[in-house]
Short mmCIF file of C-alpha atoms in Angstrom, two decimals:
data_model
loop_
_atom_site.label_atom_id
_atom_site.label_comp_id
_atom_site.label_asym_id
_atom_site.label_seq_id
_atom_site.Cartn_x
_atom_site.Cartn_y
_atom_site.Cartn_z
CA ASP A 242 -44.67 44.90 44.57
CA ALA A 243 -48.03 43.95 46.05
CA GLY A 244 -48.44 40.98 43.75
CA VAL A 245 -51.62 40.14 41.87
CA ILE A 246 -54.62 41.68 43.61
CA GLN A 247 -58.10 40.21 43.38
CA SER A 248 -61.37 41.44 44.76
CA PRO A 249 -63.58 40.50 46.37
CA ARG A 250 -61.97 37.60 48.26
CA HIS A 251 -65.36 36.06 48.94
CA GLU A 252 -68.65 36.51 47.13
CA VAL A 253 -71.97 34.96 48.02
CA THR A 254 -74.83 35.61 45.66
CA GLU A 255 -78.13 34.17 44.59
CA MET A 256 -78.81 32.36 41.38
CA GLY A 257 -79.59 34.75 38.54
CA GLN A 258 -77.57 37.64 39.90
CA GLU A 259 -74.70 39.26 38.06
CA VAL A 260 -71.23 38.69 39.53
CA THR A 261 -68.12 40.73 38.72
CA LEU A 262 -64.68 39.62 39.78
CA ARG A 263 -61.76 42.02 39.58
CA CYS A 264 -58.04 41.65 39.08
CA LYS A 265 -55.04 43.95 39.12
CA PRO A 266 -51.98 42.26 37.60
CA ILE A 267 -48.38 42.91 38.54
CA SER A 268 -47.11 46.08 36.93
CA GLY A 269 -45.15 45.39 33.76
CA HIS A 270 -46.63 41.98 33.10
CA ASP A 271 -48.09 41.62 29.62
CA TYR A 272 -50.02 38.38 30.11
CA LEU A 273 -53.13 37.99 32.27
CA PHE A 274 -54.94 34.72 32.92
CA TRP A 275 -58.27 33.80 34.50
CA TYR A 276 -58.62 30.32 36.02
CA ARG A 277 -61.38 28.45 37.79
CA GLN A 278 -60.67 25.80 40.42
CA THR A 279 -63.12 23.16 41.60
CA MET A 280 -62.71 19.80 43.27
CA MET A 281 -64.33 18.04 40.34
CA ARG A 282 -62.46 19.66 37.46
CA GLY A 283 -59.27 20.92 39.06
CA LEU A 284 -57.67 24.09 37.68
CA GLU A 285 -59.17 25.26 34.38
CA LEU A 286 -57.87 28.07 32.19
CA LEU A 287 -60.84 30.21 31.20
CA ILE A 288 -59.24 32.98 29.14
CA TYR A 289 -55.97 34.82 28.76
CA PHE A 290 -54.95 38.24 27.50
CA ASN A 291 -51.74 39.49 25.95
CA ASN A 292 -51.19 43.24 26.00
CA ASN A 293 -54.86 43.71 26.99
CA VAL A 294 -56.12 41.72 23.98
CA PRO A 295 -58.03 38.46 24.56
CA ILE A 296 -56.06 35.70 22.86
CA ASP A 297 -57.88 32.49 23.74
CA ASP A 298 -61.27 32.27 25.39
CA SER A 299 -61.94 28.66 24.49
CA GLY A 300 -62.06 27.75 28.17
CA MET A 301 -64.95 30.06 28.94
CA PRO A 302 -67.75 27.64 29.77
CA GLU A 303 -70.59 29.48 28.10
CA ASP A 304 -71.90 32.85 27.00
CA ARG A 305 -72.85 33.75 30.56
CA PHE A 306 -69.15 34.34 31.16
CA SER A 307 -67.33 37.37 29.79
CA ALA A 308 -63.97 38.98 30.50
CA LYS A 309 -62.49 42.34 29.72
CA MET A 310 -59.17 44.06 30.11
CA PRO A 311 -59.67 47.77 29.47
CA ASN A 312 -56.09 48.65 30.39
CA ALA A 313 -52.85 47.07 31.51
CA SER A 314 -53.68 47.32 35.19
CA PHE A 315 -57.22 46.01 35.40
CA SER A 316 -59.34 43.07 34.28
CA THR A 317 -62.82 41.81 35.10
CA LEU A 318 -64.55 38.47 34.82
CA LYS A 319 -68.32 38.73 34.74
CA ILE A 320 -70.95 36.03 35.11
CA GLN A 321 -74.47 36.96 34.14
CA PRO A 322 -76.72 35.32 35.15
CA SER A 323 -74.92 33.25 37.78
CA GLU A 324 -75.86 29.62 38.52
CA PRO A 325 -75.04 27.33 41.46
CA ARG A 326 -72.66 25.30 39.27
CA ASP A 327 -70.51 28.42 38.88
CA SER A 328 -69.50 28.11 42.54
CA ALA A 329 -65.72 27.79 42.57
CA VAL A 330 -62.53 29.65 43.38
CA TYR A 331 -61.54 32.00 40.57
CA PHE A 332 -57.89 32.93 40.20
CA CYS A 333 -56.24 35.65 38.24
CA ALA A 334 -52.58 35.29 37.30
CA SER A 335 -50.10 37.43 35.41
CA SER A 336 -46.70 37.00 33.84
CA SER A 337 -44.22 38.65 31.56
CA THR A 338 -43.48 36.94 28.24
CA GLY A 339 -41.74 33.68 29.07
CA GLY A 340 -41.64 34.57 32.74
CA THR A 341 -43.01 32.97 35.88
CA GLN A 342 -46.75 33.05 36.35
CA TYR A 343 -47.86 34.76 39.57
CA PHE A 344 -51.26 33.98 41.03
CA GLY A 345 -53.59 36.15 43.04
CA PRO A 346 -55.19 34.89 46.27
CA GLY A 347 -58.41 33.99 44.48
CA THR A 348 -62.09 34.86 44.82
CA ARG A 349 -64.26 32.19 46.41
CA LEU A 350 -67.66 32.42 44.72
CA THR A 351 -70.75 30.78 46.16
CA VAL A 352 -73.97 30.91 44.17
CA LEU A 353 -77.00 29.88 46.17
CA GLY B 122 -51.26 18.75 22.69
CA ASN B 123 -49.43 19.18 25.94
CA SER B 124 -50.50 17.31 29.04
CA VAL B 125 -49.32 16.67 32.58
CA THR B 126 -50.17 13.63 34.68
CA GLN B 127 -49.71 13.59 38.45
CA MET B 128 -50.18 10.84 40.96
CA GLU B 129 -53.56 10.79 42.67
CA GLY B 130 -53.72 12.08 46.20
CA PRO B 131 -53.98 12.56 49.00
CA VAL B 132 -50.50 11.58 50.02
CA THR B 133 -50.41 11.14 53.79
CA LEU B 134 -47.07 11.05 55.60
CA SER B 135 -45.67 11.37 59.07
CA GLU B 136 -43.33 14.25 59.87
CA GLU B 137 -39.72 13.63 58.74
CA ALA B 138 -40.77 11.03 56.17
CA PHE B 139 -39.43 11.03 52.61
CA LEU B 140 -41.72 12.50 49.96
CA THR B 141 -42.06 11.67 46.29
CA ILE B 142 -44.83 13.03 44.08
CA ASN B 143 -44.70 11.65 40.57
CA CYS B 144 -45.22 13.80 37.49
CA THR B 145 -44.99 12.80 33.85
CA TYR B 146 -45.65 14.94 30.82
CA THR B 147 -46.39 14.88 27.11
CA ALA B 148 -45.17 17.76 25.00
CA THR B 149 -43.59 18.60 21.71
CA GLY B 150 -40.22 20.23 21.71
CA TYR B 151 -38.41 21.15 24.91
CA PRO B 152 -40.79 22.58 27.49
CA SER B 153 -39.91 24.20 30.78
CA LEU B 154 -41.17 22.29 33.82
CA PHE B 155 -42.51 23.65 37.09
CA TRP B 156 -43.80 22.69 40.49
CA TYR B 157 -46.28 25.04 42.14
CA VAL B 158 -47.58 24.80 45.70
CA GLN B 159 -50.97 25.94 46.96
CA TYR B 160 -51.40 26.41 50.70
CA PRO B 161 -54.96 26.41 52.11
CA GLY B 162 -56.86 29.53 51.16
CA GLU B 163 -54.13 30.87 48.91
CA GLY B 164 -53.24 31.01 45.24
CA LEU B 165 -50.60 28.90 43.57
CA GLN B 166 -47.00 29.95 44.00
CA LEU B 167 -43.93 28.78 42.19
CA LEU B 168 -41.91 26.24 44.17
CA LEU B 169 -39.20 25.33 41.67
CA LYS B 170 -38.53 25.03 37.97
CA ALA B 171 -36.20 23.49 35.39
CA THR B 172 -35.78 24.71 31.86
CA LYS B 173 -33.78 21.98 30.13
CA ALA B 174 -33.02 18.28 30.31
CA ASP B 175 -31.05 17.11 33.36
CA ASP B 176 -31.58 20.43 35.14
CA LYS B 177 -32.43 20.12 38.82
CA GLY B 178 -34.75 22.66 40.38
CA SER B 179 -34.63 23.09 44.14
CA ASN B 180 -36.20 25.26 46.81
CA LYS B 181 -37.08 24.91 50.52
CA GLY B 182 -35.63 21.39 50.61
CA PHE B 183 -37.70 20.24 47.62
CA GLU B 184 -36.00 18.98 44.46
CA ALA B 185 -37.06 17.82 41.01
CA THR B 186 -34.93 16.73 38.04
CA TYR B 187 -35.97 17.22 34.42
CA ARG B 188 -35.75 13.72 32.87
CA LYS B 189 -36.34 13.92 29.16
CA GLU B 190 -35.76 10.21 28.58
CA THR B 191 -38.63 9.31 30.90
CA THR B 192 -40.58 12.57 30.38
CA SER B 193 -40.77 12.99 34.14
CA PHE B 194 -40.27 15.68 36.76
CA HIS B 195 -40.85 13.98 40.11
CA LEU B 196 -40.91 16.13 43.24
CA GLU B 197 -38.91 14.93 46.25
CA LYS B 198 -38.12 16.06 49.77
CA GLY B 199 -35.99 14.19 52.23
CA SER B 200 -37.84 15.11 55.41
CA VAL B 201 -41.30 16.66 55.30
CA GLN B 202 -42.76 18.95 57.93
CA VAL B 203 -46.34 19.60 58.96
CA SER B 204 -46.02 23.02 57.32
CA ASP B 205 -45.50 21.31 53.94
CA SER B 206 -49.13 20.21 53.94
CA ALA B 207 -50.54 21.72 50.76
CA VAL B 208 -51.57 20.88 47.21
CA TYR B 209 -48.72 20.49 44.72
CA PHE B 210 -49.15 21.11 41.00
CA CYS B 211 -46.82 19.99 38.25
CA ALA B 212 -46.87 22.15 35.12
CA LEU B 213 -45.14 22.58 31.80
CA ARG B 214 -44.75 25.51 29.47
CA GLY B 215 -43.91 25.17 25.82
CA GLY B 216 -43.32 27.68 23.10
CA SER B 217 -46.70 29.32 23.51
CA TYR B 218 -45.77 30.56 27.04
CA ILE B 219 -49.12 29.24 28.29
CA PRO B 220 -48.69 26.73 31.13
CA THR B 221 -50.42 23.37 31.25
CA PHE B 222 -51.16 22.20 34.80
CA GLY B 223 -51.68 18.76 36.29
CA ARG B 224 -54.66 18.01 38.53
CA GLY B 225 -52.71 18.62 41.70
CA THR B 226 -51.68 16.26 44.51
CA SER B 227 -52.74 16.92 48.07
CA LEU B 228 -50.07 16.29 50.71
CA ILE B 229 -51.05 15.81 54.36
CA VAL B 230 -48.26 15.61 56.92
CA HIS B 231 -49.08 14.42 60.44
CA PRO B 232 -47.00 15.31 63.51
#
């Protein structure tokens, strides 16, 4: 298995632009997680899905952030409009129920 | 709610030194406990786990024992290598299946 796939690996954009991060979970996994990692705040859980349904989005910082999972093999995290304080590494992770969580390589986002 | 507390880093050691990274937790019930490792530029990957009290998880020379009486899961390695330089995360997972992570501890090993 290729593991969790994220794209792009690096994204540099200007303030106010829309940013879309993509994730393909491991086949057969029914949980998908989006995290944000910064030096100041560490690893933060933004949102997670179970069987493509968003279960808890209480970690989403504000309405500028949205996430979707249209099918079992694809999820997006969108930031619109982006701000410099959104600069971070965003990770996607997937797991089966009760199983080990597997992380993708991350997307390093820089908002200028 | 659940929480995980790790020692502040960075931890700086010479090659072949003994490593301990402390981790304590707060949780209801009987959570599973994990150590993840993050190498530079990569995502987190599972290093070891323990699912019940007194279990010892081990992998790549690292060990951690689930101590319910002290609510701890300290990570140890007898002889670290430069290639062990990374950030180490302690985590727990309770009945909700959603992990709670610590802040991470950076380990720097010098030749």
